[in-house]
Coordinates of C-alpha atoms in Angstrom, one line a residue:
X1 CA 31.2 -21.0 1.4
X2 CA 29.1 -21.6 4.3
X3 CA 29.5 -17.9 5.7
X4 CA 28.7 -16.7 2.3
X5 CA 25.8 -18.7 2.4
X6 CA 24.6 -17.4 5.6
X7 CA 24.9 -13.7 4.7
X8 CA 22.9 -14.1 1.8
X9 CA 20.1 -16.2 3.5
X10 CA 20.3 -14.3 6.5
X11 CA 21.5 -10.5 5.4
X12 CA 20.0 -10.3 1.6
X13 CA 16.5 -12.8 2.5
X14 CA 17.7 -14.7 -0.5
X15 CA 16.2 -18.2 -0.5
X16 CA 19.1 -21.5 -0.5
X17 CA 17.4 -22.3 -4.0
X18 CA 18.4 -18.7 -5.1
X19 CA 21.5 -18.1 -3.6
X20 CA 22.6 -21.8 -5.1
X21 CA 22.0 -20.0 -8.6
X22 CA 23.9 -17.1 -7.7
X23 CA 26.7 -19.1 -5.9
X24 CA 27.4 -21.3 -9.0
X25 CA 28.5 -17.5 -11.3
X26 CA 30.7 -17.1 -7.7
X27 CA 34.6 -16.9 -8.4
X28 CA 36.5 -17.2 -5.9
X29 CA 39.7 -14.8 -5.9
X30 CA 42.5 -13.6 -3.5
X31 CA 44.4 -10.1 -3.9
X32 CA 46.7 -8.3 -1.9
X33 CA 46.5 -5.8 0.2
X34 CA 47.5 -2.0 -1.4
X35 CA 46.2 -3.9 -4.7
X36 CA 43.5 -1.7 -6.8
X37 CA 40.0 -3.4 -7.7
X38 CA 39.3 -0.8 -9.6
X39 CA 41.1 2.0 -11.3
X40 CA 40.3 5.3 -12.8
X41 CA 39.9 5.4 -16.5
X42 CA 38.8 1.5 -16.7
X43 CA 36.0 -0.1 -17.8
X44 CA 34.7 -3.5 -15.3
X45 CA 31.9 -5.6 -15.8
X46 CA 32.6 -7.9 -12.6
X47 CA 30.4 -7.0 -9.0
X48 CA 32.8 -8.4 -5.9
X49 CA 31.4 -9.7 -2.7
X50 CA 33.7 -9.4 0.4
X51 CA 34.6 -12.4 1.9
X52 CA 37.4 -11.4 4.1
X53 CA 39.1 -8.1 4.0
X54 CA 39.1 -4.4 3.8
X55 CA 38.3 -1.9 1.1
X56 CA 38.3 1.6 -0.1
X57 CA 36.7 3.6 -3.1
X58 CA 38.6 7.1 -3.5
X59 CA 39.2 9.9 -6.4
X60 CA 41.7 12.3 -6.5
X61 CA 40.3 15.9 -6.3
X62 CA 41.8 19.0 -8.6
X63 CA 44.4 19.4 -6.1
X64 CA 45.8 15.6 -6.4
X65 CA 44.3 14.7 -2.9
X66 CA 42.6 11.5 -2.4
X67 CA 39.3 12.0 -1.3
X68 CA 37.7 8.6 0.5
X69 CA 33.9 7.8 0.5
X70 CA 33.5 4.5 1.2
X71 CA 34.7 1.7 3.0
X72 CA 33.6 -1.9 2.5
X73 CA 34.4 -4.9 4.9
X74 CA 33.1 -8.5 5.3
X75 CA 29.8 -9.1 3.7
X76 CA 29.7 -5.8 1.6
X77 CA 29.5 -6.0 -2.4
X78 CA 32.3 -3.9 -4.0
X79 CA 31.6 -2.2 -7.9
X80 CA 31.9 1.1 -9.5
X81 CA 28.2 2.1 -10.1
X82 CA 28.6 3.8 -13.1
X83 CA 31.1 1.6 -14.8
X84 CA 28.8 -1.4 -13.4
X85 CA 25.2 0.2 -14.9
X86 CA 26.3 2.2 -18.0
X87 CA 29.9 0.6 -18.5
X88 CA 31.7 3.7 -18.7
X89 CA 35.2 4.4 -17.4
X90 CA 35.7 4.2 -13.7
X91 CA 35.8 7.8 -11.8
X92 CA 37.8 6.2 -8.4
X93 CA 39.7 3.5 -7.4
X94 CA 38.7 0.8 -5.3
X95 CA 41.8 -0.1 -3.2
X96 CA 42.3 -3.0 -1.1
X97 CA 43.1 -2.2 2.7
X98 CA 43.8 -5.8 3.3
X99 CA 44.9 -8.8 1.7
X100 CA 41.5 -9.8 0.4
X101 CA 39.2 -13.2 -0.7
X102 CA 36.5 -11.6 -2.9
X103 CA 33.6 -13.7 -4.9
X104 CA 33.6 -12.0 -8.4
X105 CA 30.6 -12.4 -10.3
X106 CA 30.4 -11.1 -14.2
X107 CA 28.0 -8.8 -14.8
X108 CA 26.5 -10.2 -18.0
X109 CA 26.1 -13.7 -16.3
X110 CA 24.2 -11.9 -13.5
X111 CA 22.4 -9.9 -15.6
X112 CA 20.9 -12.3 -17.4
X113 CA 20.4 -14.4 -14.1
X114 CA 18.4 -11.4 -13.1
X115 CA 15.8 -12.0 -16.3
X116 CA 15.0 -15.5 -15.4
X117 CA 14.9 -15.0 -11.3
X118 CA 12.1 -12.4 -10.0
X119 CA 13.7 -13.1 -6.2
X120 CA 17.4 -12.1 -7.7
X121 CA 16.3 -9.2 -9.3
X122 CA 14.7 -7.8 -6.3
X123 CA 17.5 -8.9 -4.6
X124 CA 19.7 -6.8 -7.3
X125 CA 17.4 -3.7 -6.9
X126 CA 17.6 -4.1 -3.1
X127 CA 21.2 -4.0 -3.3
X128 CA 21.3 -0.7 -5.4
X129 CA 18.2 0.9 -3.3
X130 CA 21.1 0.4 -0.2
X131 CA 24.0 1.8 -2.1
X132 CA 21.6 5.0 -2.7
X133 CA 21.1 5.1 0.7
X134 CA 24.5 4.6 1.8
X135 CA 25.1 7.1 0.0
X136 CA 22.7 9.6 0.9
X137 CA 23.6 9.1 4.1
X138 CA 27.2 10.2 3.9
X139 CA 26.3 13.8 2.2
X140 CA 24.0 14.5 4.9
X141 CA 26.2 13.6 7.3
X142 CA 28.9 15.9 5.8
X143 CA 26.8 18.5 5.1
X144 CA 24.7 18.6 8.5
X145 CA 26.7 17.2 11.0
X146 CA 29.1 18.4 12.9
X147 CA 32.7 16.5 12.5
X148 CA 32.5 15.0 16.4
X149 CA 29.2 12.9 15.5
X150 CA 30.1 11.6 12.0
X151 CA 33.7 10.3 13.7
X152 CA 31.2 8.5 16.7
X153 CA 28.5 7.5 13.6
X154 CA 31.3 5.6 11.5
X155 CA 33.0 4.0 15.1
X156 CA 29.3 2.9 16.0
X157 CA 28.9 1.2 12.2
X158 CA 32.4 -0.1 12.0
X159 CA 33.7 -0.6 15.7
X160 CA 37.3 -2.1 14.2
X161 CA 37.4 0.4 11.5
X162 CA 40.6 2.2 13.8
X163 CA 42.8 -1.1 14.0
X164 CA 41.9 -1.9 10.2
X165 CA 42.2 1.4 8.0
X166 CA 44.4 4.3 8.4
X167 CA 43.7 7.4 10.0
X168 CA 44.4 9.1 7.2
X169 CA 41.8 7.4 5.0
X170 CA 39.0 8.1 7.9
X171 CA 40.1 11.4 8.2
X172 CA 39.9 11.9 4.2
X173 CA 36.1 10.0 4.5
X174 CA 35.2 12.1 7.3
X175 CA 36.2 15.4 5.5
X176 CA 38.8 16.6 8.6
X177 CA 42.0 16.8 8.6
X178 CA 44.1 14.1 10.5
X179 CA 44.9 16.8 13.2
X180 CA 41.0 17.4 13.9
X181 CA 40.8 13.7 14.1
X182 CA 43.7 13.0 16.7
X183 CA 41.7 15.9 18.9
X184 CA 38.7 14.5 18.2
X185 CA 39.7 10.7 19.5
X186 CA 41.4 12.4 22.2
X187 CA 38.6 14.1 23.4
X188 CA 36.9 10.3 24.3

């Protein structure tokens, strides 16, 4: 718990006496790898934190292809954002790369940890505010970008993305097909 512990002092600015609050709504659980977190159609009220491991979130577009847009690894927090916020039915699947140790924390527990704790609230909205900018991110990237820079953009912010996740999955994420991305990567 100790790395955990660091990443949310150090990463998140969370004080020890806050993080020992959030730590004690902390489950600790272990799932395989091809396992999924999340699946289309269902309804979660948990938030994950990575411990160890490697994720996906993906939906399948009108023409049954699995469209990837986002990958989480040590450290990152793993939730459908809709089903989180409004509880509706998930849209993707979050898919485990990995086998993976995840720290599952209810939503209701942390919700109402978030009324009694101004620092975990800010630390909840600082949490979303990056998610919206994660995401933002990656639609400007697509749209503006040619496909050369967002391949070198995702190697700079994950360097062992290519021994952990398939190329098939990057090339999905990076909107190319796998043959542009075998050029591309041979191009270095």
């Amino acid at each position: 718990m100790d790395s955990i512990k660091k990443l949310f002092t150090d990463k998140y600015s969370l004080t020890e006496e806050s993080f020992e609050l959030l730590r004690h709504l902390m489950v600790e659980e272990q799932k395989p790898k091809n396992d999924l977190l999340v699946k289309v159609g269902e309804v979660h009220h948990f938030i994950y934190f990575i411990k160890k491991g490697a994720m996906r979130s993906y939906y399948t577009n009108n023409n049954g292809k699995e469209v990837t847009y986002w990958f989480g690894f040590e450290g990152d927090i793993a939730t459908s954002l809709g089903n989180f916020v409004h509880s509706k039915p998930s849209l993707e699947n979050i898919e485990l790369l990995e086998d993976t140790t995840l720290l599952k924390i209810n939503k209701t527990a942390l919700l109402e940890l978030y009324n009694t704790n101004l620092e975990l609230a800010n630390f909840g909205r600082k949490l979303a505010e990056q998610a919206l900018l994660e995401m933002e991110e990656q639609i400007l990237a697509t749209q503006f970008t040619d496909a050369k820079s967002r391949y070198l953009q995702l190697i700079d912010k994950f360097p062992e993305i290519l021994q952990r996740v398939k190329l098939g999955h990057i090339s999905s994420y990076l909107g190319i097909t796998q043959v542009t991305l075998s050029r591309i990567r041979s191009e270095k």
